[in-house]
Short mmCIF file of C-alpha atoms and ligand atoms in Angstrom, two decimals:
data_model
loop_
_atom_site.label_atom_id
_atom_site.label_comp_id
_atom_site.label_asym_id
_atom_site.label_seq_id
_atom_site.Cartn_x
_atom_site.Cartn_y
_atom_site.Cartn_z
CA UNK E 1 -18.86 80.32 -39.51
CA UNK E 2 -21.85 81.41 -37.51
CA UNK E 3 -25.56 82.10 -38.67
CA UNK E 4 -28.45 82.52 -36.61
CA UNK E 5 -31.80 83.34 -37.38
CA UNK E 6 -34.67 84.24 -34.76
CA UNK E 7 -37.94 82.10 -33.39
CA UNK E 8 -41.17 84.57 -32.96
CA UNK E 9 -43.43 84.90 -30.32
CA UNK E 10 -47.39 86.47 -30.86
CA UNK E 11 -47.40 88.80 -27.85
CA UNK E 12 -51.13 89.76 -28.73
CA UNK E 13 -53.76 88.88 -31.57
CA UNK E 14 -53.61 85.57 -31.94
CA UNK E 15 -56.90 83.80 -33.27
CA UNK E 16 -58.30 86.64 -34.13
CA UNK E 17 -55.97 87.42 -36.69
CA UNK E 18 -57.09 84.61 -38.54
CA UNK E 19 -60.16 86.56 -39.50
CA UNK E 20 -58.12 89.51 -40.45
CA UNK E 21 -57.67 91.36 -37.14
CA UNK E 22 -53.71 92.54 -36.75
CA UNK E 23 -51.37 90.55 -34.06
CA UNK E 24 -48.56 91.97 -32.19
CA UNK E 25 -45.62 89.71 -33.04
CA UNK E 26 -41.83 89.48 -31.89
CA UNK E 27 -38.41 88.07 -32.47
CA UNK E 28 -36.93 85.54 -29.94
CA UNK E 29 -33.23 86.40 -30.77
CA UNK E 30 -30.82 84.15 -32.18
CA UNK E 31 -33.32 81.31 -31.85
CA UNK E 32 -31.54 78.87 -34.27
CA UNK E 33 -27.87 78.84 -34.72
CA UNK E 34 -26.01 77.27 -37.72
CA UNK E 35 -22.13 76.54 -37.84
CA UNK E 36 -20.60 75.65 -41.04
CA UNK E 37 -17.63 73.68 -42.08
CA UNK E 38 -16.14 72.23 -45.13
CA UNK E 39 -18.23 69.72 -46.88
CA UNK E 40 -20.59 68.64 -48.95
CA UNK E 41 -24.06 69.07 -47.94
CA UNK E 42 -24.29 67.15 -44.34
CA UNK E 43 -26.97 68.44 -42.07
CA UNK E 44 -26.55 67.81 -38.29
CA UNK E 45 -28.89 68.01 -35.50
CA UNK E 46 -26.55 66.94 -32.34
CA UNK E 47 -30.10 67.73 -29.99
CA UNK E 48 -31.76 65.04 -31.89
CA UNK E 49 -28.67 62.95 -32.48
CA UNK E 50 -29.67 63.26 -36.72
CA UNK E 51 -27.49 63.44 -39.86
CA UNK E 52 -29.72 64.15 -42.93
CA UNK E 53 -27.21 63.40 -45.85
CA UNK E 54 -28.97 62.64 -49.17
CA UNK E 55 -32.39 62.58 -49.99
CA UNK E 56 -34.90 61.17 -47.90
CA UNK E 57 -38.50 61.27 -47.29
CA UNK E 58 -38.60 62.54 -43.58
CA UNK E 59 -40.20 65.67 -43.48
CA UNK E 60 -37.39 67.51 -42.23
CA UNK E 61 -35.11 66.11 -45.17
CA UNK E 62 -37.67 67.34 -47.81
CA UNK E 63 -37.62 71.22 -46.14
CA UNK E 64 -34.01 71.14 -46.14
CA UNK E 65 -34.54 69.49 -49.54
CA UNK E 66 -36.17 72.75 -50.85
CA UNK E 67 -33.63 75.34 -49.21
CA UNK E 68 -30.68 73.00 -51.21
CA UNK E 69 -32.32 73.33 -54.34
CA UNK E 70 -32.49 76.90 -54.40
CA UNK E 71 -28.72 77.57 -53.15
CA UNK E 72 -27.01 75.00 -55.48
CA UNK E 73 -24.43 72.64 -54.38
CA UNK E 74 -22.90 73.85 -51.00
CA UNK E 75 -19.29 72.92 -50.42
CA UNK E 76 -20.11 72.78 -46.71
CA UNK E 77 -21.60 70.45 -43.61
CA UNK E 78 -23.72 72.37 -41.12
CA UNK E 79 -24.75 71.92 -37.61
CA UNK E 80 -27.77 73.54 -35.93
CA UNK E 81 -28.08 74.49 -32.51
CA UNK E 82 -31.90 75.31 -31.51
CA UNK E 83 -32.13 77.35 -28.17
CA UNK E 84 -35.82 77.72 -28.04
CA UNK E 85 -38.05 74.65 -27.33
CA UNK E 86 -39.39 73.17 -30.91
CA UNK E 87 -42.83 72.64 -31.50
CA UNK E 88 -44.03 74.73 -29.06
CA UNK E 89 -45.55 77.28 -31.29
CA UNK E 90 -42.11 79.49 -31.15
CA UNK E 91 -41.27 79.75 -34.66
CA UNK E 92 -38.50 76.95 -34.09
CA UNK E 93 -39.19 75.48 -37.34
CA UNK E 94 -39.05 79.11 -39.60
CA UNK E 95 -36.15 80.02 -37.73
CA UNK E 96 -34.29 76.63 -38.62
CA UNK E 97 -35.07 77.21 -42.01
CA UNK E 98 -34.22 80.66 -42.48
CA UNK E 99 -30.36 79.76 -40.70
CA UNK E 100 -29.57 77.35 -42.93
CA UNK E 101 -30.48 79.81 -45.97
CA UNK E 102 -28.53 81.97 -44.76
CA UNK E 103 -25.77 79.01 -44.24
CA UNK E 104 -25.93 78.44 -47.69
CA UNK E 105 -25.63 82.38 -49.44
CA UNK E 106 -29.71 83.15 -49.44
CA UNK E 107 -30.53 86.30 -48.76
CA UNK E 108 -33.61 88.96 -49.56
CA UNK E 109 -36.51 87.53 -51.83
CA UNK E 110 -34.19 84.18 -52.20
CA UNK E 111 -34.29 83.48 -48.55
CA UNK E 112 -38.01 84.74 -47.36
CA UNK E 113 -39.04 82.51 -50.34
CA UNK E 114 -36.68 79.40 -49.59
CA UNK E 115 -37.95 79.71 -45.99
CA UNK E 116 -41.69 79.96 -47.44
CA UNK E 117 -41.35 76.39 -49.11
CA UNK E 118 -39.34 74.74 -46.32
CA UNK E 119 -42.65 75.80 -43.68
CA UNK E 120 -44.68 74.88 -46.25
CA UNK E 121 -43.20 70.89 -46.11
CA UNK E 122 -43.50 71.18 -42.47
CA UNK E 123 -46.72 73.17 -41.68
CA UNK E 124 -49.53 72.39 -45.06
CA UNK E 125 -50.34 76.04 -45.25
CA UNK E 126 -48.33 78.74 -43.18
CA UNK E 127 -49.35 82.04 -43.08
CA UNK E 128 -45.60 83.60 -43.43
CA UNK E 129 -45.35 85.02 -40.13
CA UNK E 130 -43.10 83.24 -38.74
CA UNK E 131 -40.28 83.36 -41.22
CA UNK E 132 -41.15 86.83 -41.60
CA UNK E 133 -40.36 87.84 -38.52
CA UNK E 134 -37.71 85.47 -38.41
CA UNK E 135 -35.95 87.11 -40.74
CA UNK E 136 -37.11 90.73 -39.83
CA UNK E 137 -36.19 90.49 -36.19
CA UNK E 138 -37.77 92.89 -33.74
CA UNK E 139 -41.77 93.40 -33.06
CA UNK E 140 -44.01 94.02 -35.68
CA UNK E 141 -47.80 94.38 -36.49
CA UNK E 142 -49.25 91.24 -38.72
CA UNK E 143 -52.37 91.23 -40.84
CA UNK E 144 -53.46 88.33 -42.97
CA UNK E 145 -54.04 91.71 -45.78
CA UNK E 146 -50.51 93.65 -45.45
CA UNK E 147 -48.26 91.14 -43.94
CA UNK E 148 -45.87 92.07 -41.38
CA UNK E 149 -45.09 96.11 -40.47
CA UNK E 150 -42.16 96.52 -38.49
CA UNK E 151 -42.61 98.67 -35.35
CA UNK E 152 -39.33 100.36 -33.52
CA UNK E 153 -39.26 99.09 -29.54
CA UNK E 154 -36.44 99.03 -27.02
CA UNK E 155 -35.51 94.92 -25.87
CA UNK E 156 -38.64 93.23 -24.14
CA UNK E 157 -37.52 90.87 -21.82
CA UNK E 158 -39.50 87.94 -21.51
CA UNK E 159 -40.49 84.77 -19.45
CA UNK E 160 -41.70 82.00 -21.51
CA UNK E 161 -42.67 78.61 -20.13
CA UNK E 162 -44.36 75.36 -21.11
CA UNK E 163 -47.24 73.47 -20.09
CA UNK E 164 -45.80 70.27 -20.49
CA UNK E 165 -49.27 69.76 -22.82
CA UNK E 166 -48.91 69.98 -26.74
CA UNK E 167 -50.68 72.86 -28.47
CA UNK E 168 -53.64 72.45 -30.39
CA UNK E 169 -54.21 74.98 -33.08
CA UNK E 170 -55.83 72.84 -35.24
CA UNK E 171 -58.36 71.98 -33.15
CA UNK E 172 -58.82 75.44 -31.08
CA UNK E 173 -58.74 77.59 -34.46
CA UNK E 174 -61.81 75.23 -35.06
CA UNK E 175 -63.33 75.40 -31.67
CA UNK E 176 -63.39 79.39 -32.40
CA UNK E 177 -64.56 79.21 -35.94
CA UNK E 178 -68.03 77.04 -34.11
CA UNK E 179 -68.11 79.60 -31.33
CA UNK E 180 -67.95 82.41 -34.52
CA UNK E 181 -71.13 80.06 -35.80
CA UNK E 182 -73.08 79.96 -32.64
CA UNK E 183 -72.60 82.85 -31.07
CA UNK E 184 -71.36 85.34 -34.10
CA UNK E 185 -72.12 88.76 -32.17
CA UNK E 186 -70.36 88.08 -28.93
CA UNK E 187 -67.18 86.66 -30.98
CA UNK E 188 -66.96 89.26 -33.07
CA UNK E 189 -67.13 91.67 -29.87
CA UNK E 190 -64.24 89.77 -28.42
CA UNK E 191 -62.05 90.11 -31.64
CA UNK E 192 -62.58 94.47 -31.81
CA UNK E 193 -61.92 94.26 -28.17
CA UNK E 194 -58.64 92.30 -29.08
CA UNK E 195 -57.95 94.30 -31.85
CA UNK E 196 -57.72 97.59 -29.18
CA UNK E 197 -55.96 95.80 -27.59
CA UNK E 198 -53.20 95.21 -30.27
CA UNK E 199 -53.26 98.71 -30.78
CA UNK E 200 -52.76 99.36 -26.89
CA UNK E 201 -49.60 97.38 -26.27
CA UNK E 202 -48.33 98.54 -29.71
CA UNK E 203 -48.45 101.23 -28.44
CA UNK E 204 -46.74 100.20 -24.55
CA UNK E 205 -44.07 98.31 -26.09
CA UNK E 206 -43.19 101.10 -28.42
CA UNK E 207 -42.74 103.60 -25.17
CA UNK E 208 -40.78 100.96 -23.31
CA UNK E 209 -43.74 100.65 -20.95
CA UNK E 210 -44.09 96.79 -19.87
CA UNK E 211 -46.99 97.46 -17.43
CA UNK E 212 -49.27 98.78 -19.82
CA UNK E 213 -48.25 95.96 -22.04
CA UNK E 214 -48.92 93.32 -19.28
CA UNK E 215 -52.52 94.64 -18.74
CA UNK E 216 -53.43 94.55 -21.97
CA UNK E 217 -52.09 90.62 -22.11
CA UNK E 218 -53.78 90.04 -19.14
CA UNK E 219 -56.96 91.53 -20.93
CA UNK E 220 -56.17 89.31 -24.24
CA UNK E 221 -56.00 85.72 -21.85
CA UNK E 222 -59.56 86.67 -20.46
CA UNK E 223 -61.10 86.68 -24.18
CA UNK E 224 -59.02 83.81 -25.12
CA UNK E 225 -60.52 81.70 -21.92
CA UNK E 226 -64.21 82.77 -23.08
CA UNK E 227 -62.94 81.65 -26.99
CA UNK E 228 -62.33 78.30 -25.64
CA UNK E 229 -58.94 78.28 -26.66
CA UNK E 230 -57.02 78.09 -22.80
CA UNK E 231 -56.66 74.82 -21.07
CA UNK E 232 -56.20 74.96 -17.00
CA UNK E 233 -52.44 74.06 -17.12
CA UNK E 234 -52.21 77.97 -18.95
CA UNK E 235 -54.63 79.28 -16.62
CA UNK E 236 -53.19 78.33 -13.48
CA UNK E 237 -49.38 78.98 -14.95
CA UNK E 238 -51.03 82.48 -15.28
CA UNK E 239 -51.88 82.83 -12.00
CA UNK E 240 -48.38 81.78 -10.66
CA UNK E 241 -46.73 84.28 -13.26
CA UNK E 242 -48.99 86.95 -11.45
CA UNK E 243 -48.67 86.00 -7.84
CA UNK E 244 -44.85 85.75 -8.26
CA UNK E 245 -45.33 89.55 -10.03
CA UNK E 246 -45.53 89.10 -13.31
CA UNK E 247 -47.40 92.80 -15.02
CA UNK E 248 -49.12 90.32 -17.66
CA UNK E 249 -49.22 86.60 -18.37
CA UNK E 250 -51.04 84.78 -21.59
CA UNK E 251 -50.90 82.46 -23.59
CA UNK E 252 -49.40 82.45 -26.89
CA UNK E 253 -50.35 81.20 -30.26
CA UNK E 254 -52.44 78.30 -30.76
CA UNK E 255 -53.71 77.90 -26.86
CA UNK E 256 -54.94 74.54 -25.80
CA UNK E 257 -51.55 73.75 -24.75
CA UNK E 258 -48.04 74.82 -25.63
CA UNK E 259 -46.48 77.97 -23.89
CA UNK E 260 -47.29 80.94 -21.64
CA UNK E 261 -45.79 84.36 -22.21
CA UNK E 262 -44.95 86.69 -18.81
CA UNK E 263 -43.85 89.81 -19.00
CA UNK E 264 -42.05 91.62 -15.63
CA UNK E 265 -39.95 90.37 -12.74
CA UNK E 266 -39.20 87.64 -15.09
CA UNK E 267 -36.30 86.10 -12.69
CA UNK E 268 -39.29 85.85 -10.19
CA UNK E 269 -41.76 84.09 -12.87
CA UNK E 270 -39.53 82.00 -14.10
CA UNK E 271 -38.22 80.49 -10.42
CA UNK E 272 -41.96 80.73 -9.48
CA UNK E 273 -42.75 78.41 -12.65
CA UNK E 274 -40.07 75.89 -12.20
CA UNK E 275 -41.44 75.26 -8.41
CA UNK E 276 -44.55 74.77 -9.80
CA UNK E 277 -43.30 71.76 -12.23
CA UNK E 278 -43.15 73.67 -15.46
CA UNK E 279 -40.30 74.34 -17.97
CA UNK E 280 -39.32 77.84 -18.73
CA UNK E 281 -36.69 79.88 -20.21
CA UNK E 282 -35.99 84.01 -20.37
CA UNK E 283 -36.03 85.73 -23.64
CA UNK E 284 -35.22 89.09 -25.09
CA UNK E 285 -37.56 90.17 -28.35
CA UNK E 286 -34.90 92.05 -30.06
CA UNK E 287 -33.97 93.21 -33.88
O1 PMV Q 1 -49.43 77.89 -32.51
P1 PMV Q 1 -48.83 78.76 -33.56
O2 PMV Q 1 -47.53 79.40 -33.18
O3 PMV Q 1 -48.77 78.08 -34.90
O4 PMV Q 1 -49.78 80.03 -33.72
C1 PMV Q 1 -51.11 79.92 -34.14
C2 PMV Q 1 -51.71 81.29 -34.22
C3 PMV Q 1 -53.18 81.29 -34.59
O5 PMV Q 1 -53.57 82.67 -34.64
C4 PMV Q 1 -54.03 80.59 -33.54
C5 PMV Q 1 -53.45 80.63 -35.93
C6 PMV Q 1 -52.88 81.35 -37.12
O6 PMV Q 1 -52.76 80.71 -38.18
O7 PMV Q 1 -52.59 82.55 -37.03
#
């Protein structure tokens, strides 16, 4: 059998919401797929060419370690398909764990908390958004305060491509915590401004309107570049998204590196980015 759980993408709000300000979030469907058979246990990752069977102290063995212990002794083998790039600030890791809950019976409270422990192996402190939405599918609203409110939106079809460079959100939530030190008033400007902003293309995605939502993550990447927390590999994957006629191009989640979300003419982007070097794939953010 089949089970599939979704990777998440921050469309808006990232950084920001750190200090409480709400981030427009969404589901990259069926970013992790699961297929069971008869067995005992054995977790496969063809991709990565690994067989976890037993305990063992890689951190990936200890996550699936704490989904196990909460399902009891399954009575089948699984192997996971990801079809979103991992570590790329996509949710890839959330999304595996919440697919092989499900694999093994979780569901509800069982699975959002299973999930909860396996990111908390792999990322030291997550916030929950990602399994949230992982499990919620569609877009939704995040605050550090009330979690994650769904929001009702037809499909968005996406572009998403990487830099080739890893993301740092380590070091760029720090860079903006010393920019929030030395220059507290113009930050603080910059996250309201985001904040509107949220709000805004909220609002476009709910009405199906993808140029509205474009400006306002157009709007987003310029306060991002003056946070510090763009590197010229995003900025200049930007511009191509735009010139090939792209509505809106950022980056998403940590910055510094990692991926850049497009939104319109996305066959366009995508061909645009792949002349230009870069990796990319199309999305839908979907319940
Ligand atoms: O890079 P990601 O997908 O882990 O996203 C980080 C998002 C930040 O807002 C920069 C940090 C956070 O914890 O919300």
């Amino acid at each position: 059998m089949q089970h599939k759980a979704h990777g998440k993408v921050i469309l808006l709000g990232e950084h920001s919401v750190v200090y409480g300000h709400p981030a427009l979030a969404g589901a990259l469907a069926d970013g992790v797929i699961v297929e069971t058979t008869p067995g005992r246990g054995i977790l496969r990752i063809p991709q990565w060419e690994l067989v976890i069977d037993g305990d063992s102290d890689v951190a990936l063995a200890r996550a699936y370690g704490e989904i196990r212990k909460r399902a009891g002794e399954p009575a089948l083998d699984l192997a996971l398909t990801f079809n979103l790039p991992t570590g790329a600030g996509l949710g890839s890791s959330a999304a595996m764990a919440v697919a092989i809950g499900r694999a093994l019976g979780l569901q509800g409270a069982a699975l959002a908390e299973a999930a909860m422990a396996s990111e908390t192996v792999i990322h030291g402190k997550p916030s929950g958004l990602d399994h949230t939405v992982s499990i919620a599918g569609g877009f939704g609203i995040f605050t550090r305060a009330a979690g994650l409110m769904p929001l009702r939106a037809q499909p968005l079809p996406l572009v998403i491509g990487h830099t080739g460079k890893a993301r740092d959100t380590k070091g760029r939530v720090a860079r903006v915590a010393e920019l929030l030190n030395e220059r507290a008033g113009e930050v603080r400007e910059r996250f309201a401004a985001i904040e509107a902003l949220v709000g805004r293309g909220a609002d476009a995605v709910a009405r199906g309107s993808y140029g509205e939502l474009g400006a306002a993550m157009n709007e987003n990447q310029r306060h991002l570049e003056a946070l510090e927390v763009s590197c010229p590999e995003i900025e200049r994957m930007c511009a191509v998204a735009r010139d090939a006629g792209a509505f809106g191009a950022k980056l998403t989640g940590g910055g510094g590196g990692g991926c850049v979300i497009a939104v319109g003419n996305d066959a366009a982007v995508a061909d645009a980015w792949r002349k230009a070097g870069f990796q990319t794939f199309t999305a839908v953010v979907r319940a």
